[in-house]
Short mmCIF file of C-alpha atoms in Angstrom, two decimals:
data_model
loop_
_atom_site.label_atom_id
_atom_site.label_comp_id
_atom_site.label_asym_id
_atom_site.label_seq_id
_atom_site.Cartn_x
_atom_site.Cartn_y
_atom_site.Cartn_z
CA UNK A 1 132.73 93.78 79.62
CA UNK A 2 134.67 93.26 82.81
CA UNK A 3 134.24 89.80 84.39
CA UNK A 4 132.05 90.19 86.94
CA UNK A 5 129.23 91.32 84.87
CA UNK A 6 129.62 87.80 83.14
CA UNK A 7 126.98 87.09 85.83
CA UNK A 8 124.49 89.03 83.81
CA UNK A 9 124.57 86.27 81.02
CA UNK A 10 122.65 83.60 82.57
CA UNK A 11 120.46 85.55 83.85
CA UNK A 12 119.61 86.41 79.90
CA UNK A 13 118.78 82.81 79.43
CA UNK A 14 116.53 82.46 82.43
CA UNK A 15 114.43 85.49 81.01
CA UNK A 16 114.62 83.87 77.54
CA UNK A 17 113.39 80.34 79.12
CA UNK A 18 110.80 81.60 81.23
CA UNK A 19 109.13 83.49 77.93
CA UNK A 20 109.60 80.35 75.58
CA UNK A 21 108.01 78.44 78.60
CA UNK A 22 105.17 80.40 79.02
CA UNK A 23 104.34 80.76 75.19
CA UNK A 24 104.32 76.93 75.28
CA UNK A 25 101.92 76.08 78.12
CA UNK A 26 99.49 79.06 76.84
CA UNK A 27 100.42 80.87 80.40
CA UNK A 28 101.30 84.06 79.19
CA UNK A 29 99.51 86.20 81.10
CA UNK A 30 102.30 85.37 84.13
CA UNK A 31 104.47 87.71 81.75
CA UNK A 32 102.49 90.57 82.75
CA UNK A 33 103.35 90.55 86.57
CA UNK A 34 106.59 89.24 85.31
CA UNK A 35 106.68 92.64 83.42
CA UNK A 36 105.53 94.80 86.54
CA UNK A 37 107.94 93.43 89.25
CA UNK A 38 111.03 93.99 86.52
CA UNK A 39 110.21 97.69 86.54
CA UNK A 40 109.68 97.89 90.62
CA UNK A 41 112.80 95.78 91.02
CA UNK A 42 114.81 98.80 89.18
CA UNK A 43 113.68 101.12 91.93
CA UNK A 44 115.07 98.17 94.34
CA UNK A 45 118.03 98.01 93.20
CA UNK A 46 118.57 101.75 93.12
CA UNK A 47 117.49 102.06 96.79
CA UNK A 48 119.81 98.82 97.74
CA UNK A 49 122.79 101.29 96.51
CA UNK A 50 121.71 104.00 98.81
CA UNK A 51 120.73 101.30 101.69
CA UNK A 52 123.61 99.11 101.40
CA UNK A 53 126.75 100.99 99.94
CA UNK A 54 126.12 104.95 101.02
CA UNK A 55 124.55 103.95 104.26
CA UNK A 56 121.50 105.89 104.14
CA UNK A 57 117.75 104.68 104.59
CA UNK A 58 114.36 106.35 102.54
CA UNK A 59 111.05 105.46 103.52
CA UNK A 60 110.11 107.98 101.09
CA UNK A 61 110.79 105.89 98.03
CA UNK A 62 107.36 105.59 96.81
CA UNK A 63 107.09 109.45 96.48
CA UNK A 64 110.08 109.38 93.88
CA UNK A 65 108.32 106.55 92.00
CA UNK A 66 104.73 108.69 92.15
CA UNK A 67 106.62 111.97 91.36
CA UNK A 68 108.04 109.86 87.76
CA UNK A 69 104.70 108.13 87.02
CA UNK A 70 102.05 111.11 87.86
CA UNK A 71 103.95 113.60 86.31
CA UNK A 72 104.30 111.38 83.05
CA UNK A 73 100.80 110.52 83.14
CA UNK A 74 99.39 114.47 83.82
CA UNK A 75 101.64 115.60 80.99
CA UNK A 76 100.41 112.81 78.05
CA UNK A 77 97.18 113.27 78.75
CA UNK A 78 95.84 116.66 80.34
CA UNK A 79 95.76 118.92 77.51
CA UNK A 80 97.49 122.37 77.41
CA UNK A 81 95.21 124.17 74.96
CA UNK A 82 94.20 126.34 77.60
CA UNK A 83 98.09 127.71 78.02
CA UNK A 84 99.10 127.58 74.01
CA UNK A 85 100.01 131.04 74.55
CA UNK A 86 101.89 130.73 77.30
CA UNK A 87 106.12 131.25 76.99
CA UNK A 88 106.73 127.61 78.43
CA UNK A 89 103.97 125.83 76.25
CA UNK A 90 105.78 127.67 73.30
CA UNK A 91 108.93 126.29 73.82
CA UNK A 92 107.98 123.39 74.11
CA UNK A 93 106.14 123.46 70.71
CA UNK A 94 108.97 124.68 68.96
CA UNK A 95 111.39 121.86 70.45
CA UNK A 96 108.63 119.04 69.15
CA UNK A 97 107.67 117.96 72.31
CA UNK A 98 103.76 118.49 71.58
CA UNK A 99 101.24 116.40 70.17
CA UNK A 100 97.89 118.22 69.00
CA UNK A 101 94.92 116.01 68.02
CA UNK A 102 91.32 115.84 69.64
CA UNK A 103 90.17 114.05 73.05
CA UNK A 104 87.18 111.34 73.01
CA UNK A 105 84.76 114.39 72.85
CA UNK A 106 86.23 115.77 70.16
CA UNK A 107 87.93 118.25 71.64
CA UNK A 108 91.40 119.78 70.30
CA UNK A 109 93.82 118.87 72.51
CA UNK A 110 97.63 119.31 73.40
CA UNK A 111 100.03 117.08 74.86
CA UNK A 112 103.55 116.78 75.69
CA UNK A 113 104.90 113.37 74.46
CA UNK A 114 106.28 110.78 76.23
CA UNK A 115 110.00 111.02 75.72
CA UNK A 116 109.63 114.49 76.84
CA UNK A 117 107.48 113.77 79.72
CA UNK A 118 109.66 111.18 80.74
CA UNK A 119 112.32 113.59 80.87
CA UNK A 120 110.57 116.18 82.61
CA UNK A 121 109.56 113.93 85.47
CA UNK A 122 113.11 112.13 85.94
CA UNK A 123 114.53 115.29 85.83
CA UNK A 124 111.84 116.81 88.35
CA UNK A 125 112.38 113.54 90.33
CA UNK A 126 115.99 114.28 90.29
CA UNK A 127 116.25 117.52 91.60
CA UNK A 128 113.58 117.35 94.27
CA UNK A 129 116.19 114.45 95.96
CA UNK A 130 118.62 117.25 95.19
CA UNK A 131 117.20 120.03 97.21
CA UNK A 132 115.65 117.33 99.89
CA UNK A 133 118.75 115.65 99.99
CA UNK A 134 120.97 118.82 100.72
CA UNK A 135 119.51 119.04 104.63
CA UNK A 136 118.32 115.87 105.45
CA UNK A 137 121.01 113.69 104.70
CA UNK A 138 122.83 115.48 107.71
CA UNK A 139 120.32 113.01 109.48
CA UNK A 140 121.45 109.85 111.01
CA UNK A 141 119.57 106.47 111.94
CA UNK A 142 115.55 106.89 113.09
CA UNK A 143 116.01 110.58 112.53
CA UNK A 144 117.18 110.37 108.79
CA UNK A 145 113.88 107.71 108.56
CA UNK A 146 111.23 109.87 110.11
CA UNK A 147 112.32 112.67 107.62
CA UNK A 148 112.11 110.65 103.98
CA UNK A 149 109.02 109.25 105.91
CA UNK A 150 107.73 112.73 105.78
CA UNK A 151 108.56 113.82 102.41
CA UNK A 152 106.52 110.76 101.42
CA UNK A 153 103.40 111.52 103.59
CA UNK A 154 104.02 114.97 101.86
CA UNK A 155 103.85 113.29 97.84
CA UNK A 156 101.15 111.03 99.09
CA UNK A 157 98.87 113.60 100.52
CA UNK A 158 99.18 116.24 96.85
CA UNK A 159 98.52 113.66 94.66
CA UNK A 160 94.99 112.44 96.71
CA UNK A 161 94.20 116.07 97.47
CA UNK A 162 94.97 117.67 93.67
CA UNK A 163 92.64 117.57 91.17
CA UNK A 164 95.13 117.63 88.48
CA UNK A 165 96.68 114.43 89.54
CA UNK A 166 92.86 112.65 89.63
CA UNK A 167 92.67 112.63 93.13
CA UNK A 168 91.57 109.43 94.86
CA UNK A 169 90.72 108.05 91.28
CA UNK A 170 94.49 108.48 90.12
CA UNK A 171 95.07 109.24 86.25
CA UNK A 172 93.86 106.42 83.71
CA UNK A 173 93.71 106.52 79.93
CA UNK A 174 97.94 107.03 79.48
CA UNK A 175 99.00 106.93 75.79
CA UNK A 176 101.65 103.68 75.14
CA UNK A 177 105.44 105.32 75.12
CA UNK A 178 107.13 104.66 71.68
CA UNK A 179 110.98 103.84 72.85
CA UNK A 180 111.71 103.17 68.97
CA UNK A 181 109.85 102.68 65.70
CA UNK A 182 107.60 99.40 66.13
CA UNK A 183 108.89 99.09 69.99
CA UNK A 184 106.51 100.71 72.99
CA UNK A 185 105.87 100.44 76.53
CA UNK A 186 102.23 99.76 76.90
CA UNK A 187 99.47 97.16 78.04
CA UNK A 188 98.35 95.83 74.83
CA UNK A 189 97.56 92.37 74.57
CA UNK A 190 99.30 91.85 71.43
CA UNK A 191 102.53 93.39 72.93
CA UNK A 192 103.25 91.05 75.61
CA UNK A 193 106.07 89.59 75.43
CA UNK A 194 107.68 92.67 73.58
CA UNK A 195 107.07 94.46 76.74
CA UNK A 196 108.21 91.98 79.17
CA UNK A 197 111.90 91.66 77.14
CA UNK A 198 111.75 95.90 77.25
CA UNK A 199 110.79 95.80 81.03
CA UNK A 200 114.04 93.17 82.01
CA UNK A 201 116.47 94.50 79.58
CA UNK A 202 115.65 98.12 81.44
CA UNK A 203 116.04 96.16 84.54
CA UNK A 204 119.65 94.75 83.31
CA UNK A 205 121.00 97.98 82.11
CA UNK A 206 120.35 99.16 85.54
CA UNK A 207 121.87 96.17 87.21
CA UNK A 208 125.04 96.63 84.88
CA UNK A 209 125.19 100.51 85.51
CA UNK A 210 124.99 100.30 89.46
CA UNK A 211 127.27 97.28 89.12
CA UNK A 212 129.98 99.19 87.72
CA UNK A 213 129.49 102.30 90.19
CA UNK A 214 129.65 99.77 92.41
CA UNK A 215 133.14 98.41 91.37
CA UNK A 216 134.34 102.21 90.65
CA UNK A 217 136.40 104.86 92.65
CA UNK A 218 133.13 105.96 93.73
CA UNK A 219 131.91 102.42 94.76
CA UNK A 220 134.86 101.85 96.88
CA UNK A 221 134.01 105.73 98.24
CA UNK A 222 130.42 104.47 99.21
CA UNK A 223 131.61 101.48 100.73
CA UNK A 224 134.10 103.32 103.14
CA UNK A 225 131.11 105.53 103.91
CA UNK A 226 129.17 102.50 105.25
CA UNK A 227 131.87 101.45 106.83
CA UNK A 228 132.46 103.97 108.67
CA UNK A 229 131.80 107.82 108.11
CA UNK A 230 134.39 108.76 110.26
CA UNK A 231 136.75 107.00 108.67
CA UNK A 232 136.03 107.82 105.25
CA UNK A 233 136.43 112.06 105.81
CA UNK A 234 139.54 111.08 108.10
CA UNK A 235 141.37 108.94 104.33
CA UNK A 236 139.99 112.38 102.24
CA UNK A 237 136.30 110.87 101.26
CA UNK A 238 133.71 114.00 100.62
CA UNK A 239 131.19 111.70 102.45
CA UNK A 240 128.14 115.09 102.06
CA UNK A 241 128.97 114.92 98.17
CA UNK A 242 129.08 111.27 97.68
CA UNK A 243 125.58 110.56 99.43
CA UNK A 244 123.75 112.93 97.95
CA UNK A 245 124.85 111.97 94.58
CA UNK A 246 123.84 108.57 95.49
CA UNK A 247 120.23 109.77 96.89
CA UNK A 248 119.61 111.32 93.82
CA UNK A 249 120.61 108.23 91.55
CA UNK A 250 118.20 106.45 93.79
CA UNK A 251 115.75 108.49 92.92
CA UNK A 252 115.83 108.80 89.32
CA UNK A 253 115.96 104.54 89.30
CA UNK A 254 112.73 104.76 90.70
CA UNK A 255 111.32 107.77 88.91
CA UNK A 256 112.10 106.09 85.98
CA UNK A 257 110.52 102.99 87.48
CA UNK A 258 107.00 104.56 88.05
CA UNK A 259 107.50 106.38 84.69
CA UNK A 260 107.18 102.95 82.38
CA UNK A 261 105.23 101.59 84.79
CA UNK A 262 102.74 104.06 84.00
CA UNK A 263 102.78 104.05 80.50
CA UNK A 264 102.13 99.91 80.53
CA UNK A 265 99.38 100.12 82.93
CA UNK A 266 98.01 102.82 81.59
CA UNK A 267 97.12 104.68 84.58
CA UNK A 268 98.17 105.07 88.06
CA UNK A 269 96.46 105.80 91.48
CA UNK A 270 97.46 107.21 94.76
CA UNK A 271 98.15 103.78 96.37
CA UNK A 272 101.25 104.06 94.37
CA UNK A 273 102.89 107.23 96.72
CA UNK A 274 101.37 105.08 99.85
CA UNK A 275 103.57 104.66 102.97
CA UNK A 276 103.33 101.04 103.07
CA UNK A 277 104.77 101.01 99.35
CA UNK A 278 107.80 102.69 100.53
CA UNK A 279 108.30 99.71 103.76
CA UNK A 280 107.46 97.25 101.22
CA UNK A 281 110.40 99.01 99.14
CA UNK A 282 112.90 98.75 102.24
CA UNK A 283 111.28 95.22 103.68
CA UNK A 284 112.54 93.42 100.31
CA UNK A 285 116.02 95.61 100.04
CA UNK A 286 116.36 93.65 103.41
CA UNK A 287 115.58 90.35 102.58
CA UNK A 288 117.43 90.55 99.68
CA UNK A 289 120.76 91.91 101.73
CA UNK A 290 121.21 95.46 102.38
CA UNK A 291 124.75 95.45 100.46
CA UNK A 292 123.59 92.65 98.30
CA UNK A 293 122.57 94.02 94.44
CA UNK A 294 122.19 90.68 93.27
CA UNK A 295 119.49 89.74 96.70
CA UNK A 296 117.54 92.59 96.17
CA UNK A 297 116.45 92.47 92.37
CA UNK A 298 115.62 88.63 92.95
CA UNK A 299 114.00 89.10 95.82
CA UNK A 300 112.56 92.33 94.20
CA UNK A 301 110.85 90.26 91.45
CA UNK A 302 109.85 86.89 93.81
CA UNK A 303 107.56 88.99 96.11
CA UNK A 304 106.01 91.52 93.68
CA UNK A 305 105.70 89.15 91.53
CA UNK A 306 103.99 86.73 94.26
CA UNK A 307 102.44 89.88 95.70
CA UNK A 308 100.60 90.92 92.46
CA UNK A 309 99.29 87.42 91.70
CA UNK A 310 97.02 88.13 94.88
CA UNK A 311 99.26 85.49 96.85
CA UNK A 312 98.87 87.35 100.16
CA UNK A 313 95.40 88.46 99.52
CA UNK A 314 94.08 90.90 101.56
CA UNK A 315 97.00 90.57 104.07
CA UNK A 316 99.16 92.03 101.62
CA UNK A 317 100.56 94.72 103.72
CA UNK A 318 100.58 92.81 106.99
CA UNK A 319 102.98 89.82 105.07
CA UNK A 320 105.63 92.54 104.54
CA UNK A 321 105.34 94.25 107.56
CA UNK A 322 105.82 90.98 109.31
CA UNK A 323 108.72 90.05 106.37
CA UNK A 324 110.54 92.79 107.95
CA UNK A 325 110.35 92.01 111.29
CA UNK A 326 111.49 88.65 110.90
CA UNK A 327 114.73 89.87 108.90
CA UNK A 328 116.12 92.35 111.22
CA UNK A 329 115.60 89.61 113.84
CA UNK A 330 117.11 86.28 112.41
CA UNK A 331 118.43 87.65 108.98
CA UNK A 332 119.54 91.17 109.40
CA UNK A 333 122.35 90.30 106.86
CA UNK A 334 119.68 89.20 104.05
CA UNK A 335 117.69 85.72 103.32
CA UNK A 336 120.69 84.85 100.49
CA UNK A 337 123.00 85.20 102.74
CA UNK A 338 121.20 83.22 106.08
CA UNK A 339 123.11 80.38 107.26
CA UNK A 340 120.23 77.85 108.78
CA UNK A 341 123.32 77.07 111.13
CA UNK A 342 123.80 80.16 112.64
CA UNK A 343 120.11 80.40 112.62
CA UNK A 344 119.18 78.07 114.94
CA UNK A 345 122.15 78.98 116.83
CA UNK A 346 120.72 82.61 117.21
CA UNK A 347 117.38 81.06 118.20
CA UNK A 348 119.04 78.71 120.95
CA UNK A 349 120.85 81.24 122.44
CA UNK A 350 117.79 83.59 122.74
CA UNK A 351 115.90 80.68 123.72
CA UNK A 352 119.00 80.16 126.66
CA UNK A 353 118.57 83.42 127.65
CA UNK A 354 114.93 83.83 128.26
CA UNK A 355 115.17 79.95 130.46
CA UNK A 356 117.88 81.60 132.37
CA UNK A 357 116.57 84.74 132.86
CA UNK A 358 113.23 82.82 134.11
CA UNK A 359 115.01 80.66 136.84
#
């Protein structure tokens, strides 16, 4: 392990603490937004890569995260009887990827399972970015925005309209996805705490993954990129190759994201592939710090985390609109990284400038 993961360590103990903490004061239902912010903190961190390191902004986030959990959802529980003869349906039989067994009517049904749904939808996530990625990423600034903005709109508008995602009512009654023998990703009462270690040690693998691309050739590659793009095709950097490679990992961190999300809620709705999911998305990559890993999955966890205990009420949206705001103006660097100095120095000089301009 190189040395700067070392930083991962204590971060184990916190997670132990806070478990052994809330087992003791009979709090344990905290675990379960505890559990939820983990898995949309790995699509934060993902997008903090793409954000901070290749330079490159997505308000379509949420759409990757709906593509992973409505596709894993549609596949585990609408049944493909209907297409058993079908060439696709076959091969999927013969690989064992099918379940057959009867629906609450008692009904024969077919289903794919969840390791192979999984797959299909990160993979599906995956090459979506791919083929997006290939002509908008020529985009810069507002213009690169407005398009990701669009493919979202785009995800957004399917899954309400299709009838085969649920439409407004979103897909409920998803199965529990067995990881190993004994160990699965679902909402059960009894499997609390099992699911909130799964959910953070998912989290850290991601952390130590993106850590190490960060500290690679490639990292360094991304880096120049943000840097300057000019500079990094004038020293030999194939800037088109490295940021779609990086839009794509973004997207399969938060396919995978909506994916396991899924399976422990069992169910998910269309509020899930909504616009102001995707700000929210960007709003805490920048209070966390744009090139800042470390920011964004705390600051990924804090808010969701304060955000699904019903802190903000019905203002929900409004408090990260208005979180966003506040960072590009007085934090555009990230909250970790504010110096209350500098700050109020800011402020003053604004404040200066407005007096001065009056007289």
């Amino acid at each position: 392990m190189k040395w700067s993961n070392l930083a991962l360590l204590p971060l184990f103990a916190v997670i132990g603490l806070v478990q052994v903490v809330c087992s003791a004061t009979d709090s344990l239902f905290y675990l379960t937004q505890l559990t939820m912010s983990a898995y949309y903190s790995l699509l934060i961190i993902g997008l903090c890569v793409l954000m901070g390191y290749a330079g490159q902004i997505s308000m379509g986030h949420a759409g990757f995260f709906a593509i992973g959990g409505y596709l894993a959802a549609a596949l585990t529980t609408r049944s493909l009887v209907a297409f058993q003869d079908t060439l696709l349906v076959r091969l999927l039989d013969a690989a064992g990827c099918l379940i057959a067994g009867q629906d609450i009517y008692g009904e024969a049904q077919l289903v794919v399972t969840p390791w192979a749904a999984c797959a299909i939808a990160v993979l599906t996530a995956a090459a979506v970015a791919f083929l997006l990625g290939i002509p908008v990423l020529k985009l810069k600034g507002h213009y690169l925005a407005m398009a990701t903005l669009g493919f979202g709109i785009i995800i957004y508008r399917i899954v309400l309209a299709s009838s085969y995602f649920g439409e407004a009512d979103g897909i409920s009654g998803v199965p529990g996805f067995t990881l190993l023998p004994g160990l699965s990703v679902s909402g059960e009462f009894s499997s609390r705490v099992e699911n909130y270690y799964i959910a953070w040690g998912v989290l850290l693998l991601g952390m130590l993954l993106l850590r190490n691309l960060i500290d690679s050739r490639a990292g360094r590659a991304l880096r120049a990129i943000h840097g300057s793009i000019e500079a990094a095709d004038a020293v030999g950097v194939d800037t088109a190759r490295f940021k779609l490679y990086t839009f794509v990992l973004s997207a399969v961190f938060a396919a995978l994201a909506g994916v396991l999300l899924t399976h422990y809620n069992g169910g998910i709705g269309p509020s899930e592939a909504g616009i102001m999911k995707s700000v929210r998305y960007v709003a805490i990559v920048a209070v966390g710090g744009m090139a800042n890993i470390w920011g964004a999955m705390i600051m990924g966890v804090v808010l969701n985390f304060l955000s699904l205990r019903g802190l903000f009420g019905s203002y929900d949206d409004a408090v990260f609109g208005l979180i966003l705001i506040l960072i590009m103006l007085f934090a555009p660097g990230g909250i970790l990284n504010l110096r209350l100095g500098a700050l109020w120095n800011r402020v003053g000089s604004k404040a200066k400038g407005r007096k001065e301009g009056a007289s």
